[in-house]
Structure formats: C-alpha cells, structure tokens
mmCIF file of C-alpha atoms and ligand atoms in Angstrom:
data_model
loop_
_atom_site.group_PDB
_atom_site.id
_atom_site.type_symbol
_atom_site.label_atom_id
_atom_site.label_comp_id
_atom_site.label_asym_id
_atom_site.label_seq_id
_atom_site.Cartn_x
_atom_site.Cartn_y
_atom_site.Cartn_z
ATOM 1 C CA UNK A 1 -12.074 -18.684 -17.100
ATOM 2 C CA UNK A 2 -9.240 -18.672 -14.636
ATOM 3 C CA UNK A 3 -7.986 -16.166 -11.899
ATOM 4 C CA UNK A 4 -4.161 -15.702 -11.786
ATOM 5 C CA UNK A 5 -3.381 -13.921 -8.465
ATOM 6 C CA UNK A 6 -0.665 -11.200 -7.091
ATOM 7 C CA UNK A 7 -0.777 -10.563 -3.355
ATOM 8 C CA UNK A 8 1.041 -8.675 -0.935
ATOM 9 C CA UNK A 9 0.697 -7.277 2.721
ATOM 10 C CA UNK A 10 2.888 -4.844 4.351
ATOM 11 C CA UNK A 11 2.794 -3.012 7.997
ATOM 12 C CA UNK A 12 3.611 0.200 6.192
ATOM 13 C CA UNK A 13 6.132 2.689 7.851
ATOM 14 C CA UNK A 14 4.496 4.087 10.899
ATOM 15 C CA UNK A 15 2.469 1.004 12.580
ATOM 16 C CA UNK A 16 4.246 -1.089 14.745
ATOM 17 C CA UNK A 17 2.231 -4.293 13.843
ATOM 18 C CA UNK A 18 0.156 -5.514 10.743
ATOM 19 C CA UNK A 19 -3.799 -5.695 11.681
ATOM 20 C CA UNK A 20 -4.689 -6.273 8.211
ATOM 21 C CA UNK A 21 -5.047 -10.017 6.904
ATOM 22 C CA UNK A 22 -5.833 -11.390 3.565
ATOM 23 C CA UNK A 23 -7.139 -14.669 2.110
ATOM 24 C CA UNK A 24 -5.987 -16.252 -0.919
ATOM 25 C CA UNK A 25 -7.611 -20.025 -1.645
ATOM 26 C CA UNK A 26 -7.162 -21.025 -4.980
ATOM 27 C CA UNK A 27 -8.667 -24.149 -4.598
ATOM 28 C CA UNK A 28 -12.125 -22.441 -3.571
ATOM 29 C CA UNK A 29 -11.283 -19.352 -5.667
ATOM 30 C CA UNK A 30 -11.941 -17.401 -2.452
ATOM 31 C CA UNK A 31 -9.948 -14.053 -2.123
ATOM 32 C CA UNK A 32 -10.391 -11.515 0.828
ATOM 33 C CA UNK A 33 -8.975 -8.553 2.423
ATOM 34 C CA UNK A 34 -9.695 -7.635 6.166
ATOM 35 C CA UNK A 35 -8.446 -4.358 7.813
ATOM 36 C CA UNK A 36 -8.803 -5.048 11.837
ATOM 37 C CA UNK A 37 -9.157 -2.218 14.390
ATOM 38 C CA UNK A 38 -8.843 -2.047 18.111
ATOM 39 C CA UNK A 39 -6.048 -1.546 20.599
ATOM 40 C CA UNK A 40 -3.288 -4.096 21.884
ATOM 41 C CA UNK A 41 -3.415 -6.198 18.832
ATOM 42 C CA UNK A 42 -7.047 -6.845 18.958
ATOM 43 C CA UNK A 43 -7.254 -5.638 15.513
ATOM 44 C CA UNK A 44 -5.065 -8.218 14.271
ATOM 45 C CA UNK A 45 -7.357 -10.829 16.245
ATOM 46 C CA UNK A 46 -10.367 -9.506 14.592
ATOM 47 C CA UNK A 47 -9.320 -9.610 11.063
ATOM 48 C CA UNK A 48 -7.779 -13.161 11.563
ATOM 49 C CA UNK A 49 -11.077 -14.419 13.114
ATOM 50 C CA UNK A 50 -12.990 -12.875 10.370
ATOM 51 C CA UNK A 51 -10.866 -14.547 7.611
ATOM 52 C CA UNK A 52 -10.780 -17.865 9.132
ATOM 53 C CA UNK A 53 -14.612 -17.805 9.853
ATOM 54 C CA UNK A 54 -15.387 -16.905 6.173
ATOM 55 C CA UNK A 55 -13.039 -19.552 4.872
ATOM 56 C CA UNK A 56 -14.648 -22.229 6.869
ATOM 57 C CA UNK A 57 -18.026 -21.262 5.986
ATOM 58 C CA UNK A 58 -17.575 -21.003 2.465
ATOM 59 C CA UNK A 59 -15.792 -24.300 2.607
ATOM 60 C CA UNK A 60 -19.105 -25.655 4.080
ATOM 61 C CA UNK A 61 -21.100 -24.335 1.033
ATOM 62 C CA UNK A 62 -22.194 -21.167 2.586
ATOM 63 C CA UNK A 63 -22.967 -18.226 0.154
ATOM 64 C CA UNK A 64 -20.506 -15.360 0.478
ATOM 65 C CA UNK A 65 -23.070 -13.161 2.002
ATOM 66 C CA UNK A 66 -23.812 -15.482 4.933
ATOM 67 C CA UNK A 67 -20.568 -16.206 5.295
ATOM 68 C CA UNK A 68 -19.378 -12.675 6.107
ATOM 69 C CA UNK A 69 -22.477 -12.818 8.416
ATOM 70 C CA UNK A 70 -20.905 -15.771 10.135
ATOM 71 C CA UNK A 71 -17.615 -13.912 10.069
ATOM 72 C CA UNK A 72 -19.402 -11.220 12.173
ATOM 73 C CA UNK A 73 -20.765 -13.558 14.604
ATOM 74 C CA UNK A 74 -17.427 -15.305 15.138
ATOM 75 C CA UNK A 75 -15.723 -11.745 15.839
ATOM 76 C CA UNK A 76 -18.281 -10.832 18.459
ATOM 77 C CA UNK A 77 -18.054 -13.978 20.450
ATOM 78 C CA UNK A 78 -14.481 -13.864 20.406
ATOM 79 C CA UNK A 79 -14.544 -10.334 21.878
ATOM 80 C CA UNK A 80 -17.407 -11.334 24.219
ATOM 81 C CA UNK A 81 -15.050 -13.795 25.855
ATOM 82 C CA UNK A 82 -12.250 -11.746 26.446
ATOM 83 C CA UNK A 83 -12.213 -8.258 28.018
ATOM 84 C CA UNK A 84 -8.995 -7.143 26.285
ATOM 85 C CA UNK A 85 -10.602 -7.541 22.913
ATOM 86 C CA UNK A 86 -13.651 -5.546 23.553
ATOM 87 C CA UNK A 87 -14.654 -3.310 21.010
ATOM 88 C CA UNK A 88 -12.383 -4.748 18.291
ATOM 89 C CA UNK A 89 -13.772 -5.024 14.798
ATOM 90 C CA UNK A 90 -12.861 -5.401 11.252
ATOM 91 C CA UNK A 91 -13.668 -4.489 7.419
ATOM 92 C CA UNK A 92 -14.164 -7.412 5.027
ATOM 93 C CA UNK A 93 -14.251 -7.359 1.351
ATOM 94 C CA UNK A 94 -14.373 -10.822 -0.207
ATOM 95 C CA UNK A 95 -14.751 -12.190 -3.551
ATOM 96 C CA UNK A 96 -15.586 -15.926 -4.923
ATOM 97 C CA UNK A 97 -15.828 -16.979 -8.427
ATOM 98 C CA UNK A 98 -19.288 -18.374 -9.096
ATOM 99 C CA UNK A 99 -20.582 -20.460 -11.926
ATOM 100 C CA UNK A 100 -20.665 -18.645 -15.355
ATOM 101 C CA UNK A 101 -17.911 -16.508 -14.638
ATOM 102 C CA UNK A 102 -19.431 -14.262 -12.216
ATOM 103 C CA UNK A 103 -17.393 -12.778 -9.314
ATOM 104 C CA UNK A 104 -19.518 -12.390 -6.112
ATOM 105 C CA UNK A 105 -18.112 -9.727 -4.096
ATOM 106 C CA UNK A 106 -19.334 -9.141 -0.534
ATOM 107 C CA UNK A 107 -18.417 -6.043 1.346
ATOM 108 C CA UNK A 108 -18.617 -4.283 4.861
ATOM 109 C CA UNK A 109 -16.284 -1.461 5.762
ATOM 110 C CA UNK A 110 -13.950 0.788 3.550
ATOM 111 C CA UNK A 111 -11.681 -1.605 2.115
ATOM 112 C CA UNK A 112 -12.173 -1.601 -1.532
ATOM 113 C CA UNK A 113 -12.736 -3.596 -4.558
ATOM 114 C CA UNK A 114 -11.789 -2.002 -8.116
ATOM 115 C CA UNK A 115 -12.015 -3.459 -11.504
ATOM 116 C CA UNK A 116 -9.678 -2.555 -14.576
ATOM 117 C CA UNK A 117 -11.658 -3.292 -17.755
ATOM 118 C CA UNK A 118 -10.588 -2.215 -21.416
ATOM 119 C CA UNK A 119 -7.887 0.335 -19.675
ATOM 120 C CA UNK A 120 -10.268 1.820 -17.291
ATOM 121 C CA UNK A 121 -10.275 1.577 -13.514
ATOM 122 C CA UNK A 122 -13.773 1.811 -11.614
ATOM 123 C CA UNK A 123 -14.373 1.429 -7.750
ATOM 124 C CA UNK A 124 -16.814 -1.509 -7.513
ATOM 125 C CA UNK A 125 -17.892 -1.055 -3.928
ATOM 126 C CA UNK A 126 -18.807 1.750 -1.742
ATOM 127 C CA UNK A 127 -16.965 2.756 1.305
ATOM 128 C CA UNK A 128 -18.919 2.393 4.411
ATOM 129 C CA UNK A 129 -17.129 5.696 5.974
ATOM 130 C CA UNK A 130 -18.196 8.971 7.557
ATOM 131 C CA UNK A 131 -16.711 11.010 4.808
ATOM 132 C CA UNK A 132 -18.425 8.882 2.149
ATOM 133 C CA UNK A 133 -21.636 9.331 3.553
ATOM 134 C CA UNK A 134 -20.931 13.025 3.877
ATOM 135 C CA UNK A 135 -19.979 13.085 -0.024
ATOM 136 C CA UNK A 136 -22.996 10.961 -0.665
ATOM 137 C CA UNK A 137 -24.996 13.774 1.182
ATOM 138 C CA UNK A 138 -23.437 16.463 -0.642
ATOM 139 C CA UNK A 139 -21.891 17.885 2.468
ATOM 140 C CA UNK A 140 -18.295 17.022 1.152
ATOM 141 C CA UNK A 141 -16.676 17.091 -2.079
ATOM 142 C CA UNK A 142 -14.622 14.094 -2.874
ATOM 143 C CA UNK A 143 -11.332 16.258 -2.754
ATOM 144 C CA UNK A 144 -12.162 17.298 0.715
ATOM 145 C CA UNK A 145 -13.098 13.657 1.638
ATOM 146 C CA UNK A 146 -9.422 12.676 0.704
ATOM 147 C CA UNK A 147 -7.810 14.948 2.987
ATOM 148 C CA UNK A 148 -10.510 14.906 5.922
ATOM 149 C CA UNK A 149 -9.226 14.337 9.439
ATOM 150 C CA UNK A 150 -12.022 11.843 9.950
ATOM 151 C CA UNK A 151 -11.559 9.812 6.745
ATOM 152 C CA UNK A 152 -10.628 6.539 8.636
ATOM 153 C CA UNK A 153 -13.700 6.494 10.655
ATOM 154 C CA UNK A 154 -16.038 3.676 9.577
ATOM 155 C CA UNK A 155 -19.929 3.161 9.757
ATOM 156 C CA UNK A 156 -20.185 -0.409 9.336
ATOM 157 C CA UNK A 157 -17.871 -3.099 10.417
ATOM 158 C CA UNK A 158 -17.758 -6.504 11.595
ATOM 159 C CA UNK A 159 -17.865 -7.512 15.292
ATOM 160 C CA UNK A 160 -19.604 -4.410 16.499
ATOM 161 C CA UNK A 161 -23.385 -5.511 16.208
ATOM 162 C CA UNK A 162 -25.178 -8.917 16.193
ATOM 163 C CA UNK A 163 -26.873 -7.802 12.747
ATOM 164 C CA UNK A 164 -24.554 -6.745 9.755
ATOM 165 C CA UNK A 165 -25.800 -5.603 6.607
ATOM 166 C CA UNK A 166 -23.603 -7.039 3.623
ATOM 167 C CA UNK A 167 -23.269 -5.003 0.421
ATOM 168 C CA UNK A 168 -23.238 -7.430 -2.656
ATOM 169 C CA UNK A 169 -21.853 -6.788 -5.985
ATOM 170 C CA UNK A 170 -21.796 -9.385 -8.670
ATOM 171 C CA UNK A 171 -19.274 -8.624 -11.617
ATOM 172 C CA UNK A 172 -19.799 -10.582 -14.766
ATOM 173 C CA UNK A 173 -16.085 -10.955 -15.657
ATOM 174 C CA UNK A 174 -14.508 -10.801 -19.093
ATOM 175 C CA UNK A 175 -11.046 -12.184 -20.148
ATOM 176 C CA UNK A 176 -8.498 -9.470 -19.594
ATOM 177 C CA UNK A 177 -10.167 -7.904 -16.625
ATOM 178 C CA UNK A 178 -8.179 -7.173 -13.513
ATOM 179 C CA UNK A 179 -9.838 -6.991 -9.919
ATOM 180 C CA UNK A 180 -7.928 -5.334 -7.067
ATOM 181 C CA UNK A 181 -9.030 -5.841 -3.572
ATOM 182 C CA UNK A 182 -7.259 -3.546 -0.951
ATOM 183 C CA UNK A 183 -7.382 -1.993 2.463
ATOM 184 C CA UNK A 184 -7.417 1.562 3.027
ATOM 185 C CA UNK A 185 -3.718 1.761 3.667
ATOM 186 C CA UNK A 186 -3.613 1.754 -0.384
ATOM 187 C CA UNK A 187 -6.470 3.852 -1.082
ATOM 188 C CA UNK A 188 -5.796 6.387 1.499
ATOM 189 C CA UNK A 189 -2.209 6.667 0.492
ATOM 190 C CA UNK A 190 -1.983 6.611 -3.300
ATOM 191 C CA UNK A 191 -4.257 8.842 -5.690
ATOM 192 C CA UNK A 192 -6.742 6.807 -7.554
ATOM 193 C CA UNK A 193 -5.015 7.875 -10.917
ATOM 194 C CA UNK A 194 -1.646 6.632 -9.542
ATOM 195 C CA UNK A 195 -3.284 3.106 -8.759
ATOM 196 C CA UNK A 196 -4.945 3.055 -12.233
ATOM 197 C CA UNK A 197 -1.555 3.738 -13.925
ATOM 198 C CA UNK A 198 0.258 0.929 -11.802
ATOM 199 C CA UNK A 199 -2.393 -1.626 -12.711
ATOM 200 C CA UNK A 200 -2.476 -0.342 -16.381
ATOM 201 C CA UNK A 201 1.277 -0.602 -16.844
ATOM 202 C CA UNK A 202 2.412 -3.606 -15.095
ATOM 203 C CA UNK A 203 0.920 -6.882 -16.739
ATOM 204 C CA UNK A 204 2.309 -9.271 -14.015
ATOM 205 C CA UNK A 205 -0.413 -9.295 -11.316
ATOM 206 C CA UNK A 206 2.508 -10.126 -8.460
ATOM 207 C CA UNK A 207 4.716 -7.267 -9.711
ATOM 208 C CA UNK A 208 1.640 -4.668 -9.882
ATOM 209 C CA UNK A 209 0.795 -5.654 -6.252
ATOM 210 C CA UNK A 210 4.704 -5.288 -5.148
ATOM 211 C CA UNK A 211 4.405 -1.776 -7.046
ATOM 212 C CA UNK A 212 0.886 -0.604 -5.314
ATOM 213 C CA UNK A 213 2.755 -1.324 -1.752
ATOM 214 C CA UNK A 214 5.931 0.304 -2.717
ATOM 215 C CA UNK A 215 3.720 3.285 -3.963
ATOM 216 C CA UNK A 216 1.895 3.610 -0.682
ATOM 217 C CA UNK A 217 5.053 3.434 1.404
ATOM 218 C CA UNK A 218 6.693 5.941 -0.835
ATOM 219 C CA UNK A 219 3.737 8.212 0.110
ATOM 220 C CA UNK A 220 4.292 7.856 3.680
ATOM 221 C CA UNK A 221 3.014 4.072 4.548
ATOM 222 C CA UNK A 222 0.875 5.749 7.383
ATOM 223 C CA UNK A 223 -1.404 2.606 7.602
ATOM 224 C CA UNK A 224 -1.101 -1.242 6.956
ATOM 225 C CA UNK A 225 -1.239 -2.069 3.143
ATOM 226 C CA UNK A 226 -2.995 -4.955 1.581
ATOM 227 C CA UNK A 227 -3.284 -5.650 -2.157
ATOM 228 C CA UNK A 228 -4.816 -8.615 -3.836
ATOM 229 C CA UNK A 229 -4.892 -8.584 -7.687
ATOM 230 C CA UNK A 230 -7.090 -11.001 -9.509
ATOM 231 C CA UNK A 231 -6.287 -11.359 -13.347
ATOM 232 C CA UNK A 232 -8.991 -13.149 -15.423
ATOM 233 C CA UNK A 233 -7.566 -15.173 -18.173
ATOM 234 C CA UNK A 234 -8.952 -17.471 -20.728
ATOM 235 C CA UNK A 235 -8.570 -21.265 -19.673
ATOM 236 C CA UNK A 236 -6.355 -21.743 -22.733
ATOM 237 C CA UNK A 237 -4.002 -19.012 -22.296
ATOM 238 C CA UNK A 238 -0.248 -19.560 -21.628
ATOM 239 C CA UNK A 239 -0.984 -17.914 -18.206
ATOM 240 C CA UNK A 240 -3.669 -20.454 -17.198
ATOM 241 C CA UNK A 241 -2.003 -23.653 -18.731
ATOM 242 C CA UNK A 242 -0.802 -26.138 -16.531
ATOM 243 C CA UNK A 243 2.308 -27.883 -18.560
ATOM 244 C CA UNK A 244 1.343 -31.759 -18.593
ATOM 245 C CA UNK A 245 4.158 -33.878 -17.399
ATOM 246 C CA UNK A 246 6.212 -35.830 -20.047
ATOM 247 C CA UNK A 247 8.502 -38.373 -18.632
ATOM 248 C CA UNK A 248 10.970 -40.025 -20.836
ATOM 249 C CA UNK A 249 9.705 -38.141 -23.905
ATOM 250 C CA UNK A 250 12.500 -36.028 -25.063
ATOM 251 C CA UNK A 251 11.812 -33.298 -27.556
ATOM 252 C CA UNK A 252 13.872 -32.476 -30.384
ATOM 253 C CA UNK A 253 15.751 -29.991 -28.499
ATOM 254 C CA UNK A 254 16.765 -31.974 -25.778
ATOM 255 C CA UNK A 255 18.016 -34.526 -28.074
ATOM 256 C CA UNK A 256 22.095 -35.250 -27.444
ATOM 257 C CA UNK A 257 23.749 -32.898 -29.910
ATOM 258 C CA UNK A 258 25.763 -34.163 -32.955
ATOM 259 C CA UNK A 259 29.743 -33.846 -33.087
ATOM 260 C CA UNK A 260 28.957 -30.944 -35.633
ATOM 261 C CA UNK A 261 26.652 -29.316 -33.485
ATOM 262 C CA UNK A 262 29.240 -29.523 -30.746
ATOM 263 C CA UNK A 263 31.882 -28.049 -32.661
ATOM 264 C CA UNK A 264 29.520 -25.202 -33.595
ATOM 265 C CA UNK A 265 28.802 -24.720 -29.989
ATOM 266 C CA UNK A 266 32.332 -24.420 -29.058
ATOM 267 C CA UNK A 267 33.273 -21.883 -31.667
ATOM 268 C CA UNK A 268 30.117 -19.826 -30.236
ATOM 269 C CA UNK A 269 31.396 -20.188 -26.883
ATOM 270 C CA UNK A 270 34.874 -18.781 -28.235
ATOM 271 C CA UNK A 271 32.973 -15.658 -29.609
ATOM 272 C CA UNK A 272 31.172 -15.361 -26.343
ATOM 273 C CA UNK A 273 34.442 -15.327 -24.499
ATOM 274 C CA UNK A 274 35.749 -12.453 -26.789
ATOM 275 C CA UNK A 275 32.762 -10.472 -26.574
ATOM 276 C CA UNK A 276 32.872 -10.798 -22.641
ATOM 277 C CA UNK A 277 36.631 -9.652 -22.608
ATOM 278 C CA UNK A 278 35.600 -6.041 -23.755
ATOM 279 C CA UNK A 279 31.905 -6.002 -22.399
ATOM 280 C CA UNK A 280 33.161 -6.690 -18.646
ATOM 281 C CA UNK A 281 35.093 -3.573 -18.469
ATOM 282 C CA UNK A 282 32.505 -1.451 -20.098
ATOM 283 C CA UNK A 283 29.982 -3.042 -17.448
ATOM 284 C CA UNK A 284 32.235 -2.491 -14.681
ATOM 285 C CA UNK A 285 32.869 1.618 -15.776
ATOM 286 C CA UNK A 286 29.062 1.981 -16.149
ATOM 287 C CA UNK A 287 28.325 0.204 -12.884
ATOM 288 C CA UNK A 288 30.924 2.317 -11.063
ATOM 289 C CA UNK A 289 29.557 5.618 -12.804
ATOM 290 C CA UNK A 290 26.104 4.686 -11.547
ATOM 291 C CA UNK A 291 26.984 3.768 -8.247
ATOM 292 C CA UNK A 292 28.956 7.117 -7.777
ATOM 293 C CA UNK A 293 25.845 8.958 -8.968
ATOM 294 C CA UNK A 294 23.810 6.841 -6.288
ATOM 295 C CA UNK A 295 26.317 7.641 -3.680
ATOM 296 C CA UNK A 296 26.431 11.064 -4.437
ATOM 297 C CA UNK A 297 22.187 11.294 -4.684
ATOM 298 C CA UNK A 298 21.788 9.313 -1.546
ATOM 299 C CA UNK A 299 24.562 10.857 0.625
ATOM 300 C CA UNK A 300 22.759 14.108 1.599
ATOM 301 C CA UNK A 301 19.702 14.820 3.183
ATOM 302 C CA UNK A 302 16.885 17.706 2.758
ATOM 303 C CA UNK A 303 13.794 19.173 4.695
ATOM 304 C CA UNK A 304 10.481 19.899 2.724
ATOM 305 C CA UNK A 305 6.895 20.190 3.430
ATOM 306 C CA UNK A 306 5.171 17.042 2.428
ATOM 307 C CA UNK A 307 1.767 15.923 2.874
ATOM 308 C CA UNK A 308 1.432 19.262 5.106
ATOM 309 C CA UNK A 309 4.284 18.036 7.496
ATOM 310 C CA UNK A 310 7.660 19.053 7.802
ATOM 311 C CA UNK A 311 9.442 15.919 6.507
ATOM 312 C CA UNK A 312 13.136 14.780 6.348
ATOM 313 C CA UNK A 313 14.136 13.115 3.104
ATOM 314 C CA UNK A 314 17.390 11.022 2.130
ATOM 315 C CA UNK A 315 18.671 11.918 -1.305
ATOM 316 C CA UNK A 316 18.339 15.142 -3.677
ATOM 317 C CA UNK A 317 15.051 17.095 -4.066
ATOM 318 C CA UNK A 318 13.601 15.504 -7.291
ATOM 319 C CA UNK A 319 15.950 12.435 -7.326
ATOM 320 C CA UNK A 320 19.047 11.921 -9.730
ATOM 321 C CA UNK A 321 19.220 9.215 -12.417
ATOM 322 C CA UNK A 322 16.595 7.186 -11.103
ATOM 323 C CA UNK A 323 17.840 7.414 -7.532
ATOM 324 C CA UNK A 324 14.753 9.056 -5.813
ATOM 325 C CA UNK A 325 14.612 10.406 -2.408
ATOM 326 C CA UNK A 326 13.081 8.610 0.513
ATOM 327 C CA UNK A 327 11.397 9.654 3.601
ATOM 328 C CA UNK A 328 13.423 9.527 6.691
ATOM 329 C CA UNK A 329 11.083 11.186 9.093
ATOM 330 C CA UNK A 330 7.664 12.712 8.975
ATOM 331 C CA UNK A 331 7.928 15.351 11.848
ATOM 332 C CA UNK A 332 4.826 15.977 13.874
ATOM 333 C CA UNK A 333 5.402 19.935 12.725
ATOM 334 C CA UNK A 334 2.548 21.102 10.599
ATOM 335 C CA UNK A 335 3.233 23.288 7.738
ATOM 336 C CA UNK A 336 0.573 25.638 8.986
ATOM 337 C CA UNK A 337 2.567 26.311 12.227
ATOM 338 C CA UNK A 338 5.660 27.605 10.356
ATOM 339 C CA UNK A 339 6.158 31.313 9.673
ATOM 340 C CA UNK A 340 5.815 32.370 6.034
ATOM 341 C CA UNK A 341 9.514 33.001 5.881
ATOM 342 C CA UNK A 342 10.317 29.264 6.976
ATOM 343 C CA UNK A 343 7.796 27.938 4.667
ATOM 344 C CA UNK A 344 9.534 29.699 1.955
ATOM 345 C CA UNK A 345 12.977 28.614 3.105
ATOM 346 C CA UNK A 346 11.642 24.867 2.696
ATOM 347 C CA UNK A 347 10.425 25.526 -0.815
ATOM 348 C CA UNK A 348 12.000 23.150 -3.144
ATOM 349 C CA UNK A 349 13.863 21.224 -0.262
ATOM 350 C CA UNK A 350 16.526 22.708 2.112
ATOM 351 C CA UNK A 351 19.568 20.644 1.828
ATOM 352 C CA UNK A 352 22.015 19.265 4.642
ATOM 353 C CA UNK A 353 25.285 17.119 4.343
ATOM 354 C CA UNK A 354 23.975 14.828 7.319
ATOM 355 C CA UNK A 355 21.193 13.848 9.121
ATOM 356 C CA UNK A 356 22.603 15.342 12.197
ATOM 357 C CA UNK A 357 22.264 18.679 10.827
ATOM 358 C CA UNK A 358 18.836 18.194 9.116
ATOM 359 C CA UNK A 359 17.690 17.334 12.562
ATOM 360 C CA UNK A 360 19.278 20.238 14.301
ATOM 361 C CA UNK A 361 17.436 22.447 11.688
ATOM 362 C CA UNK A 362 14.113 20.661 12.637
ATOM 363 C CA UNK A 363 14.712 21.094 16.129
ATOM 364 C CA UNK A 364 15.331 24.835 15.665
ATOM 365 C CA UNK A 365 11.993 24.956 13.698
ATOM 366 C CA UNK A 366 10.295 23.216 16.773
ATOM 367 C CA UNK A 367 11.792 25.540 19.102
ATOM 368 C CA UNK A 368 10.709 28.723 17.315
ATOM 369 C CA UNK A 369 7.305 27.554 17.119
ATOM 370 C CA UNK A 370 7.339 26.792 21.031
ATOM 371 C CA UNK A 371 8.866 30.052 21.735
ATOM 372 C CA UNK A 372 6.149 31.731 19.701
ATOM 373 C CA UNK A 373 3.328 30.029 21.379
ATOM 374 C CA UNK A 374 4.867 30.870 24.985
ATOM 375 C CA UNK A 375 5.253 34.440 23.657
ATOM 376 C CA UNK A 376 1.467 34.552 22.969
ATOM 377 C CA UNK A 377 0.402 32.721 26.051
ATOM 378 C CA UNK A 378 2.254 35.525 27.949
ATOM 379 C CA UNK A 379 0.621 38.282 26.060
ATOM 380 C CA UNK A 380 -2.640 36.772 27.023
ATOM 381 C CA UNK A 381 -1.771 36.547 30.681
ATOM 382 C CA UNK A 382 -0.309 40.284 31.008
ATOM 383 C CA UNK A 383 -3.694 41.549 29.363
ATOM 384 C CA UNK A 384 -6.140 40.037 31.642
ATOM 385 C CA UNK A 385 -7.370 42.086 34.680
ATOM 386 C CA UNK A 386 -5.665 41.724 38.003
ATOM 387 C CA UNK A 387 -8.110 40.046 40.395
ATOM 388 C CA UNK A 388 -9.377 42.235 43.248
ATOM 389 C CA UNK A 389 -7.410 41.508 46.685
ATOM 390 C CA UNK A 390 -8.837 38.904 49.023
ATOM 391 C CA UNK A 391 -11.322 40.366 51.661
ATOM 392 C CA UNK A 392 -9.258 41.106 54.866
ATOM 393 C CA UNK A 393 -9.586 38.536 57.485
ATOM 394 C CA UNK A 394 -12.640 39.205 60.076
HETATM 395 MN MN1 MN B 1 -6.284 0.425 7.723
#
C-alpha cells in the first residue's frame, strides 16, 4: 500500500503568526503536526525544534515513541539556553507507516488524529487537555467542553518536563482508509460532523485539506490551522502508479495524422468555430448576470450575533446564489451584554449599505453598554453609606 498526501497550514484570521508546524516526509513515510505555544514567537521555535528533532531521530532508525521523547528533550534544551524561550512547548501528533501496513501514531497534546473508514469518521487520539479530562471524569458533557473557556488548556506537551508520556496508537490500514492529522485550529473551529462531511465528499486529499482550512477560517479562524490528510491506496491503483518513462516509443495516438485525418480535424475545427460564435455571447451574458448578482450580494454589510459575539459580515444574510457572506470583524461585544431589544434587532442580521454605517451601529451598541455599566456603577456608589467625618485635630 501507499499513502497519497494532501496538506495545508494557515495562520487563520486572528493570530499574527503561525506557530503550527507540519512534517511531510514521503521518503520515510513520516507525517506530523505540531502546535507550538509560548510568547514572542517562542511557539514557532518550539514546534519547529520538535519537528526537526523528530525527523532526525526517525532518520537514524529511532522508533516513533523514542523520537517524540527526543523531540521533548530538544525543545527543553532549546528553551533552557534562551531566556526569551522559557516556558515554550508544543503538541505533537506523528504518524509513520511501519511494515505490514500498520500506521504507528505517537501523540502528546491536543492536536488530533482521525480515521475515516467505510464512510465513518472516528477520533483515534485522546486529547491531553483539561476539558477532555473533565469529560472523562464526568464533570463536563462533550457539548459543554466544546464551548468551555479553558478548552485550549493542555495537560501534556513537549518541552515542559524532562519526562513525557507518549500515547501510541497502532492502526492497521485498509485500502481506502483516510487519516487526518490536525491542530486544534481545525477541531476547535469546525464541528466534527462538518469535518466528516468534507472528508467524505471530497475524494482528492489536497482539495479536502484546502476545504477543511477554508471551513475553519469561515468559522472565524481564531487559531492557526494545520491539516495533513493521508489516503491509503493499493500499490497498483492509478493514484499510486508512477508512470514509466517511455523514450522514443510513440503510441498510436501520438503517430503523425494521415491527410484524411487532418481534413476531418479541420472540418471539426470549423464546427468548433461555429459553436463558439453563439456560445461566447451566451457565456458572456451569464457571466455578467452572475457578476451582477455577486456585486449586489457582496456590496452590503450586516451585523449579527455569531459565536456569541456581535459580528460584522460582508454580504447578505444567508448568501445569494453561492455568494456567501464573510466575517469582516468579530467584535469583542458579547451577545450576553446586549439588551434583549438589541438582540432581537440583530436577529437574522441587521443590514447596512456601507462598512462605515455598520461600524457606527456597532459603536452605538458599545456606547450603550458602557453607559449602562456607568449608570449601575453610580447607583452602587450613591447607595453606600457616607463615611463618618474625620476626627477633629487634637
Ligand atoms: Mn492551536
């Protein structure tokens, strides 16, 4: 069997840099995702250091578990040698194809490995995160975990302590299996059923990787997003076949055409010209109509509550003929801080003819909240008792 790869990493729509790192090594059949953390680009250093150490260790014949342990040591050493990198760490989910068609997955942190088999998606790895531990302990439901404010707090990472426990998951691969490795920038933004739908509908691994990243960005792109897709194909399938080089050996199709074939081709060309003469105006009219709808659909703005925040969108609510609205700005204003009347007002999207007008509306909402907060603060002070006058000087 053979793995066909699709992959993409993207910084998302909120973060300034990309602290995620991925490894695609087709020669060693080694693939990994690392999600770094730590201020001032330290996260980037952590994930890169870990990936480089992993690759070097596997290239030296080290097992995937020991290679991840060595990656832990490499990150620790690096941060010990530089004050600015103190406290940096990274997740690591790494997969390598072993003999007999077994995929060995080694895992630390909250990046994930999924398996799609027979049209069903299942998560292979367990997150080492606070909320996952609370779910396992019965303190939270999985639904509560998805929106928990501390859902990105992880309980195990590389670069934090000298000893790290690496979870290992061997997966016996079947032809047609699809493996997804991803950082929490995907799993935290896109619902599992939507991830499953994209992986099931898009057969091309690269296009599927692009669609997953697009979906995470569409949902807000609040974190760096990294996706690696491995499709398991039989060695003799067309996707796996490497075409042999054939020098000077022309096939029948490539033989020079006879006079009769050339005449037929010319007549065919005449037909193509005639078809083009009426197809072109039809296509032009359709393109103009489509463009006009797009211009209309994308010219306006609306404000709506999305993911519990007041959000400015470009486009029309619900989209128009495939022109979907996009997030222009996710404001810090929480839906919970709005009055009920304002929340009702935003129901279904409040439309504006320009970005300035939408922004002015958001400013007014913000001002109202501040005014209300100031008013309640005043009420509190006026109801407190007046302190007794200071004692007269002796
Ligand atoms: Mn992340």
